[in-house]
Coordinates of C-alpha atoms in Angstrom, one line a residue:
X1 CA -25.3 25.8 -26.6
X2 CA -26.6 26.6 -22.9
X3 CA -24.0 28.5 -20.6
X4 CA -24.7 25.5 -18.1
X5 CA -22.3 22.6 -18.8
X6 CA -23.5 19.3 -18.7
X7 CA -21.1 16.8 -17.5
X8 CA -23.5 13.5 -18.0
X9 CA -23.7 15.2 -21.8
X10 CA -20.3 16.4 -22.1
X11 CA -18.9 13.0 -21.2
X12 CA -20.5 10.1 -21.8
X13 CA -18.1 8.0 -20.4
X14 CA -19.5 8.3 -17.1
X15 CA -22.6 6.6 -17.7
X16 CA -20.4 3.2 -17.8
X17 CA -18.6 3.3 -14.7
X18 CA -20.0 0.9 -12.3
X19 CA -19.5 0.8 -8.3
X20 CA -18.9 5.0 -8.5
X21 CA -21.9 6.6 -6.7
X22 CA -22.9 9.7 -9.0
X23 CA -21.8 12.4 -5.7
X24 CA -18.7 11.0 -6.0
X25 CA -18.1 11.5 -9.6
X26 CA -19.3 14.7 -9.5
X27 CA -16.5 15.6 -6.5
X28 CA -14.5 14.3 -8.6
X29 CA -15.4 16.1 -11.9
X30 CA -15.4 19.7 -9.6
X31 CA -11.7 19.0 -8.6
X32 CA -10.6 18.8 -12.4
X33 CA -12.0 22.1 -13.6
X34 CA -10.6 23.7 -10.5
X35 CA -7.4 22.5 -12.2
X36 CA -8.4 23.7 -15.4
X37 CA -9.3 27.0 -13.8
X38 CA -5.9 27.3 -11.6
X39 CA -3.9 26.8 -15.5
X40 CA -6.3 29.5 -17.4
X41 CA -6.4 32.3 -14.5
X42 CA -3.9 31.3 -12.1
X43 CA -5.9 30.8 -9.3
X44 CA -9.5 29.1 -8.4
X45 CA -10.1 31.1 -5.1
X46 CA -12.4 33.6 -6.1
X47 CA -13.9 31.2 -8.2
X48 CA -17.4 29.2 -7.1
X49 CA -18.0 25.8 -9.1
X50 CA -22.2 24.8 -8.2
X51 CA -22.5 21.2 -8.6
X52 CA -26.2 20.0 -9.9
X53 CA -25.7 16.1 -8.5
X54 CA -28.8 15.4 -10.0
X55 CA -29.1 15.9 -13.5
X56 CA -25.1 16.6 -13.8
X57 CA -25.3 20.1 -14.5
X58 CA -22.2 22.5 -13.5
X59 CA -22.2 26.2 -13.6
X60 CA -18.3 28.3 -12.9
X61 CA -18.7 31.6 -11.4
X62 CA -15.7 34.2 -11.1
X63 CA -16.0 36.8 -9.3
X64 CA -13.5 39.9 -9.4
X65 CA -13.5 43.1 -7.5
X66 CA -13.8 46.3 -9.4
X67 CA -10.8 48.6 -8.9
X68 CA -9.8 52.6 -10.2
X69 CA -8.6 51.9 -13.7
X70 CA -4.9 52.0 -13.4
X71 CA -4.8 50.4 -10.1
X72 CA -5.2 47.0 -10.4
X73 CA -2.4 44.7 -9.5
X74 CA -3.6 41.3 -10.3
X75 CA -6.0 40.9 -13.1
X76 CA -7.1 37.4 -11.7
X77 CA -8.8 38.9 -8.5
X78 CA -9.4 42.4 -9.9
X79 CA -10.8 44.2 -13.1
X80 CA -10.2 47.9 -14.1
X81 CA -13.3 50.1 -14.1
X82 CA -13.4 50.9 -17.6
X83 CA -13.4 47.1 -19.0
X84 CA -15.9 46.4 -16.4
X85 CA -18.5 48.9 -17.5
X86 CA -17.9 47.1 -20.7
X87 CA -20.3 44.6 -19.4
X88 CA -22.3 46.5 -16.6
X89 CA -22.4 50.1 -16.4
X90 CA -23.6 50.0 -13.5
X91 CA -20.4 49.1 -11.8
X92 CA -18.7 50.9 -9.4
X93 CA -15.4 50.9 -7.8
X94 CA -15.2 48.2 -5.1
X95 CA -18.5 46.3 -6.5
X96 CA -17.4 42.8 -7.2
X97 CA -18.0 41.8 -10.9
X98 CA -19.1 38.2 -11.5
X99 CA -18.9 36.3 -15.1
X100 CA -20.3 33.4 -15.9
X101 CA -17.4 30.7 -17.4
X102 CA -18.9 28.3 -20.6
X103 CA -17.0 25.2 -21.6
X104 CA -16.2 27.4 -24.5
X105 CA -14.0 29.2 -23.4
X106 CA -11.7 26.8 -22.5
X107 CA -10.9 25.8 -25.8
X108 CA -11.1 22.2 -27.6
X109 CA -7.9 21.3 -26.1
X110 CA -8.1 21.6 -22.9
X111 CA -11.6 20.3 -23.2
X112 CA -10.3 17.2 -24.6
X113 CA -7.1 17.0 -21.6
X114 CA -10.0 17.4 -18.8
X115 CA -12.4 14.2 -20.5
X116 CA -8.9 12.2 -20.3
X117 CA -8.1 13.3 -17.0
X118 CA -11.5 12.3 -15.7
X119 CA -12.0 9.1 -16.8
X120 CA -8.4 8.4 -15.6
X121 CA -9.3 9.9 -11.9
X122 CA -12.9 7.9 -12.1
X123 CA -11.1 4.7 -13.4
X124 CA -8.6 4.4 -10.7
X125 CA -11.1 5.5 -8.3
X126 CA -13.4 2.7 -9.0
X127 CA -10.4 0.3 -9.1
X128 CA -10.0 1.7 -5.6
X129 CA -13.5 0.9 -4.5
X130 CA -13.4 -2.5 -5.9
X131 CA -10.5 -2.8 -3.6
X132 CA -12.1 -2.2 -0.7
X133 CA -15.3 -4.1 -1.6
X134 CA -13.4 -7.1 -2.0
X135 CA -11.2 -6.5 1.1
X136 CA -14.0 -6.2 3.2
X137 CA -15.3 -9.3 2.0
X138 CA -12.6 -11.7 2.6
X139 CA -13.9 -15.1 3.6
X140 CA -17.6 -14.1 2.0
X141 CA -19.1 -16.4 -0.3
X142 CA -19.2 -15.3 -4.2
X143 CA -21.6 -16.1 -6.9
X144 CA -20.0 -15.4 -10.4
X145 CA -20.2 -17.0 -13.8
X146 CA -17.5 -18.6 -15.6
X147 CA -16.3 -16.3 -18.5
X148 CA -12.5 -17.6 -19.6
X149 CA -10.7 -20.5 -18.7
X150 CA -7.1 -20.7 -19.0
X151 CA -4.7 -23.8 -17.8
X152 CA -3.9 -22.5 -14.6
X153 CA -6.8 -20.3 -13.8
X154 CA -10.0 -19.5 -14.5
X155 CA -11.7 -15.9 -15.3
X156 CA -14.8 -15.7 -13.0
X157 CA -17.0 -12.3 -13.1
X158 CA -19.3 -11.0 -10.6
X159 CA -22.7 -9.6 -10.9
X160 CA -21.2 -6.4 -11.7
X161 CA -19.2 -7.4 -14.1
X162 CA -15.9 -7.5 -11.9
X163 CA -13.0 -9.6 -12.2
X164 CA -12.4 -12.7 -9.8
X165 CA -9.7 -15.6 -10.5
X166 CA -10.0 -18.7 -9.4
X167 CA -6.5 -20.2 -9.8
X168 CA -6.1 -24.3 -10.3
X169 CA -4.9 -24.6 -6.9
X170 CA -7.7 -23.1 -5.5
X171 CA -10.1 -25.7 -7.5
X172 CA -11.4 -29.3 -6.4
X173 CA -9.4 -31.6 -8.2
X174 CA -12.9 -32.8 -9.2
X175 CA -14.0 -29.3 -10.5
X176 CA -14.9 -29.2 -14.3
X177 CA -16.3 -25.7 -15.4
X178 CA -17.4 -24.6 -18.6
X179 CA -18.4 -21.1 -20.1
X180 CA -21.1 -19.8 -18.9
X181 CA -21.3 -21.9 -16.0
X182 CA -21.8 -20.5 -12.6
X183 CA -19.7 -20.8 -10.0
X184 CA -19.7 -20.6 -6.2
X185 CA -16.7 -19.6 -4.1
X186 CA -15.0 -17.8 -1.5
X187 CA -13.2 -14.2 -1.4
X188 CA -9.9 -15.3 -0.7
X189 CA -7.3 -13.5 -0.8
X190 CA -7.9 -9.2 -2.5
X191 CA -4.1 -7.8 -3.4
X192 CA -3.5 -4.3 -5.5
X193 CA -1.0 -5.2 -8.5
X194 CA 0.6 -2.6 -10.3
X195 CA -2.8 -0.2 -9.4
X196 CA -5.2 -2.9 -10.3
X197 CA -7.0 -5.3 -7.6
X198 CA -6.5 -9.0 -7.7
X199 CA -9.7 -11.2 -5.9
X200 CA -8.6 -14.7 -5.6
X201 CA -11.4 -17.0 -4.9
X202 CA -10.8 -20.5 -3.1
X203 CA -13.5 -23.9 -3.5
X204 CA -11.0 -25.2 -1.2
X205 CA -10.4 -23.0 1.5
X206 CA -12.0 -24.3 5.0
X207 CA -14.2 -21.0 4.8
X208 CA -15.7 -22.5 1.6
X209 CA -17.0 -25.0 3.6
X210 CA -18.5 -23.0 6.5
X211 CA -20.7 -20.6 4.2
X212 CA -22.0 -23.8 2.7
X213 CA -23.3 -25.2 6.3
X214 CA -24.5 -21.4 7.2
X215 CA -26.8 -21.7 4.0
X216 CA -27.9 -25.1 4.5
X217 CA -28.3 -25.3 8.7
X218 CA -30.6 -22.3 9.3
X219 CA -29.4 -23.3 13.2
X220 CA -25.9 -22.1 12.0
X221 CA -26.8 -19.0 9.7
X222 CA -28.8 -17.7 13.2
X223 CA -26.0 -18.6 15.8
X224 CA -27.7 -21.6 18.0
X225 CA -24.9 -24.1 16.7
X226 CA -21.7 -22.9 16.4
X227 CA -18.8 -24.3 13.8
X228 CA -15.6 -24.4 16.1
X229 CA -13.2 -25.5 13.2
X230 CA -12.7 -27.2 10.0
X231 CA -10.2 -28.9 8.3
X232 CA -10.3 -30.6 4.6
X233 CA -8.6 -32.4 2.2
X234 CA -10.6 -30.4 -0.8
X235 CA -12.6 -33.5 -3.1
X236 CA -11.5 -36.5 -0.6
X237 CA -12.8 -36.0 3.3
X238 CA -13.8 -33.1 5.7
X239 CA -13.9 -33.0 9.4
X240 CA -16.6 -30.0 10.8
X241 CA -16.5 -29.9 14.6
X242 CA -19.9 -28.4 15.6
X243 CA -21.5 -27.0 19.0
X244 CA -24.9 -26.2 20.3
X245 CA -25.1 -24.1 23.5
X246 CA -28.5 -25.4 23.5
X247 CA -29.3 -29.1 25.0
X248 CA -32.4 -29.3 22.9
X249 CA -30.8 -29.1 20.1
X250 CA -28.2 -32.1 18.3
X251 CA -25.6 -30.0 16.4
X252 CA -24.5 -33.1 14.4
X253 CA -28.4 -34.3 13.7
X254 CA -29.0 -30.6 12.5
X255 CA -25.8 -30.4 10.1
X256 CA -26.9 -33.7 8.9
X257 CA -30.3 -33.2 8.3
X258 CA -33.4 -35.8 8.0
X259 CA -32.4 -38.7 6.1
X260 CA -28.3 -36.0 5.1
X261 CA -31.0 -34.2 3.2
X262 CA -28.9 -30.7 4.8
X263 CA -25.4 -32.2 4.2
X264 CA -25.8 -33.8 0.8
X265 CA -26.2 -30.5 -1.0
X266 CA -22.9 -29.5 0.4
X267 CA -21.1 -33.0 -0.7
X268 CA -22.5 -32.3 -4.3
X269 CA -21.1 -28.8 -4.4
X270 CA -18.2 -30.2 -3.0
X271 CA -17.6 -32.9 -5.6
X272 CA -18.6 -35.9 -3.3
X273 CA -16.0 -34.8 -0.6
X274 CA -16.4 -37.3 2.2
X275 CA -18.0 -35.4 5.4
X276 CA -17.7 -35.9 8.8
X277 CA -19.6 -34.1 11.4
X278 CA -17.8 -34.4 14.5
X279 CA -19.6 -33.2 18.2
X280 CA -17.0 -30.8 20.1
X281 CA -15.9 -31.3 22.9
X282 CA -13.1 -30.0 25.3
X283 CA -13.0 -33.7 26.9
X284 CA -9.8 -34.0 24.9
X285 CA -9.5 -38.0 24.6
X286 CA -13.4 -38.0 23.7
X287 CA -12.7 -35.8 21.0
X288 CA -9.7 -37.7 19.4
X289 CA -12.1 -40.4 19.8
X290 CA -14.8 -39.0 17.7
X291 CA -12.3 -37.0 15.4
X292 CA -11.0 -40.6 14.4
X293 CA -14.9 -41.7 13.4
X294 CA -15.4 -43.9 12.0
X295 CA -12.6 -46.2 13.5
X296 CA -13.9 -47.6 17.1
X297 CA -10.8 -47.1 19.0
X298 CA -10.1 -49.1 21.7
X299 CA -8.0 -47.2 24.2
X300 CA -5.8 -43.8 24.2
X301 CA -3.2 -42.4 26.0
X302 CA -2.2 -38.6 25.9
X303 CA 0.4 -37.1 26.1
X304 CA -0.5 -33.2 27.1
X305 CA 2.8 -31.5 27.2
X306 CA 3.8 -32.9 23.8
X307 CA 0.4 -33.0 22.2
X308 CA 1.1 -36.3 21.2
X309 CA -1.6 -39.4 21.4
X310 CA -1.1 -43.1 21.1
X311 CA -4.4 -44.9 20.0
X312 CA -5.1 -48.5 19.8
X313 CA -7.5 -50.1 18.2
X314 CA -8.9 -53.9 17.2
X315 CA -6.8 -54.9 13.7
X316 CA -9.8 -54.7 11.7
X317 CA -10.2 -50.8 13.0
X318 CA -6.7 -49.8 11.8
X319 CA -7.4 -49.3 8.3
X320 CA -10.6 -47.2 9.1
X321 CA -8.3 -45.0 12.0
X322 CA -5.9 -44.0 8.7
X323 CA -8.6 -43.9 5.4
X324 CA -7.9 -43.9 2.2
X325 CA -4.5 -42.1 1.2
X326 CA -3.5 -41.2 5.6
X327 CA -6.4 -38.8 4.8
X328 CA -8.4 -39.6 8.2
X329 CA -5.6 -39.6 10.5
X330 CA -4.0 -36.6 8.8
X331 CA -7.5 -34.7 9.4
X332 CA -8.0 -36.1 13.2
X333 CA -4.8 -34.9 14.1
X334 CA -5.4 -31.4 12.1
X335 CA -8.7 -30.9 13.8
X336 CA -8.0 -31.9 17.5
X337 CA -4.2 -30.6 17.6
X338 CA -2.5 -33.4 18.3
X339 CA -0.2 -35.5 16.8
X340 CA -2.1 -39.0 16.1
X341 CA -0.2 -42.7 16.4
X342 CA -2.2 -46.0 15.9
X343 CA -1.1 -49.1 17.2
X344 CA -2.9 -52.6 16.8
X345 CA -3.7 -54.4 19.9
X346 CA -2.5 -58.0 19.9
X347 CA -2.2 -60.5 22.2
X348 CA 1.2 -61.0 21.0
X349 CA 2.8 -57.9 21.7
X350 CA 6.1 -58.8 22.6
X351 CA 6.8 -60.7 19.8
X352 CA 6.3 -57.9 17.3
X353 CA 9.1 -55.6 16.4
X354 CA 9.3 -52.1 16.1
X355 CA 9.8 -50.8 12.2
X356 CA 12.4 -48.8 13.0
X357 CA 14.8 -51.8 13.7
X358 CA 14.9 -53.0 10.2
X359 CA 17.0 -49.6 9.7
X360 CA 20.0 -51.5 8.8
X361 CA 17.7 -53.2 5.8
X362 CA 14.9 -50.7 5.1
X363 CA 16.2 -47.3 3.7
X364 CA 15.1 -44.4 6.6
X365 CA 12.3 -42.6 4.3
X366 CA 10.6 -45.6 3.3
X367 CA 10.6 -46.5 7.5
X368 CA 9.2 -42.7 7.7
X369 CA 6.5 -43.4 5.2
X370 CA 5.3 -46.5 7.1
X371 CA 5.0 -44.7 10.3
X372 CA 3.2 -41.9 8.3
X373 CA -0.1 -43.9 7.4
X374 CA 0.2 -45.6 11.0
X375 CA 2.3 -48.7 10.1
X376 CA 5.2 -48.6 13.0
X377 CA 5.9 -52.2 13.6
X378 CA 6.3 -55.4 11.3
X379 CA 3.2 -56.8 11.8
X380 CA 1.6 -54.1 11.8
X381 CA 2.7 -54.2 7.9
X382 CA 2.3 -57.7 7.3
X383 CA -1.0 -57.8 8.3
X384 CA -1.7 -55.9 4.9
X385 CA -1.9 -56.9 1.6
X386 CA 0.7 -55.5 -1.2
X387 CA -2.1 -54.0 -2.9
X388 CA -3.1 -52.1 0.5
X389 CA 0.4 -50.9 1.2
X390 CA 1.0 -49.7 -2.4
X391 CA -2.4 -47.7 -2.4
X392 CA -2.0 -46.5 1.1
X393 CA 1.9 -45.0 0.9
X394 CA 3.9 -43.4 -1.9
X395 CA 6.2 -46.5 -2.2
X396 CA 6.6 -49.1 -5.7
X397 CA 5.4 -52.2 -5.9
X398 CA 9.3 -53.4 -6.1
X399 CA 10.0 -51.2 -3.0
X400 CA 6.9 -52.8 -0.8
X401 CA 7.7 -56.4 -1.9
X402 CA 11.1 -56.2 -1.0
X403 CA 9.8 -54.8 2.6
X404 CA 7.4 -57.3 3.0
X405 CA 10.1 -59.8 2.2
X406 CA 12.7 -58.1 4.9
X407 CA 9.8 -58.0 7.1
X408 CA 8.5 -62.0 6.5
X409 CA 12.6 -63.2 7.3
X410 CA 12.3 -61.6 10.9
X411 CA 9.6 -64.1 12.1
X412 CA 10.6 -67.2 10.3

């Protein structure tokens, strides 16, 4: 066997890790010989470990300084005269002798301790740097394939072969994956548990989203239209406020795309989530206006200091003001910061009543749940169908007949 050691030979472990530069393993590999060296001679300070990074080879050299026989103190620094003519008779007192250390001579054993030890240290050390990776990609878009899928979460691994779950709640309700299939996502959320890092990816995280416009709007990806924010109800409707320091350029037209050939690559991925593309503005009435698209609303009044807005609209815009499910007016008053009210003009104002004076005969949450999807007087109420009030709120079919009864009495 060569007096050399070869670590790459000695253990083949190393030539799985993945993420570990070879330098590093090597440091790494130096350290734990020094320990082996420290437990066989007591010390490793007169001992010089030479590190081949590139073809793994590591010689140990001791070196020991030739003393009187009879006169030396510590046999881990020092050698007697006599023993070291035994290997060089050309020794004299004071001359250091140096000795070459094989893997030998450290016995099976200890051999056997040092391969465990290593791929230990390397092991958590690439956990480590899969840590970091991840942490410093946060909000980065991920391209893995799909490799278990369990009820609540499915296994997704990297190019590398690294772990990354996507839990159920971080899934389009429309999402349907399969084995093998690959996925697209965002790094979420990177946590150590118990010594082992957790990447969480996200479909329905806002960032999501944005590094789908960067790779579809070249005018985003190189800065000349900027995304100011983004809010989502993941698989039902998106509202992207966009902004082009250039005049020459229309940040909604460019999101779009000829014809939505930019934006319907985005709607696919995103399961045929509704998208609107909103111009920004700090004009805060325009923009309330335009996050409200695409209900043409009539007049609004702000109210700054409790960033609250009251919007009226024509009673055939109501409906399109809320959407499907409260989702529009939800998103509106997400993106603009404000807290959204719709009321219907009519002519007849002051013969409608406000829902909140049927308290004595409509119970308080289902009141609350009106006023939620917009719906804050009676006729405001009775201008809908059953059907439309039971699709747009949480409430029974009993529960909306009997309000639309209550309701019905009052103007009799």
């Amino acid at each position: 066997m060569s007096s050399n050691i070869n670590l790459i030979d000695s253990f083949q472990e190393f030539k799985d890790f993945k993420n570990i530069d070879r330098p590093t393993v090597i440091t790494v590999l130096e350290e734990v010989f020094r320990s082996m060296i420290r437990k066989r001679f007591g010390t490793d300070e007169n001992v010089d470990v030479i590190v081949n990074p590139d073809n793994g080879d590591l010689e140990i050299w001791r070196t020991r300084v030739v003393m009187e026989d009879g006169f030396s103190e510590d046999d881990d620094l020092e050698i007697e005269l006599a023993e070291a003519h035994q290997y060089d008779p050309d020794l004299e007192v004071g001359d250091d002798y140096i000795e070459q250390i094989t893997l030998e001579s450290f016995g099976r054993r200890a051999i056997l301790a040092a391969r465990q030890t290593l791929v230990s240290k390397v092991l958590e050390l690439e956990k480590d740097e899969v840590f970091k990776k991840y942490k410093d990609r946060e909000g980065e878009l991920v391209i893995g394939e799909v490799y278990q899928i369990w009820k609540k979460e499915i296994l997704v691994l990297d190019e590398d072969g690294n772990e990354l779950i996507l839990p159920k709640t971080e899934q389009i309700p429309a999402d349907y994956f399969k084995k093998g299939d690959s996925i697209r996502a965002v790094v979420h959320k990177v946590d150590m548990m118990n010594s082992n890092p957790k990447i969480i990816i996200s479909r329905t995280a806002p960032e999501f989203l944005q590094r789908l416009f960067e790779l579809e709007v070249p005018e985003i990806f190189d800065g000349l239209i900027t995304i100011k924010k983004i809010v989502r109800e993941p698989g039902e409707r998106a509202k992207v406020a966009v902004e082009s320091y250039d005049d020459r350029i229309d940040p909604v037209g460019a999101c779009v795309g000829m014809k939505g050939s930019r934006i319907h690559g985005i709607v696919r991925e995103l399961r045929n989530e509704n998208i609107d593309v909103i111009n920004f503005t700090s004009n805060h009435s325009l923009y309330i206006t335009r996050a409200l698209s695409p209900a043409r609303i009539s007049s609004i009044k702000i109210d700054d200091e409790n960033n609250t807005a009251a919007v009226y609209l024509k009673p055939d815009q109501v409906s399109l003001a809320i959407g499907r499910g409260g989702h529009n007016i939800k998103l509106a008053g997400k993106l603009t910061g404000y807290e959204i009210d719709v009321y219907r003009e009519n002519d007849e104002v002051e013969e409608d009543v406000d829902i909140e004076e049927f308290g004595d005969e409509i119970d308080s949450w289902i009141i609350d749940e009106l006023k939620r999807v917009g719906l804050d007087t009676a006729k405001s109420v009775l201008s809908l169908t059953a059907e439309e009030l039971i699709r747009r709120t949480d409430l029974e079919e009993d529960t909306v007949l009997d309000i639309i009864r209550v309701l019905q009495a009052e103007f009799e």
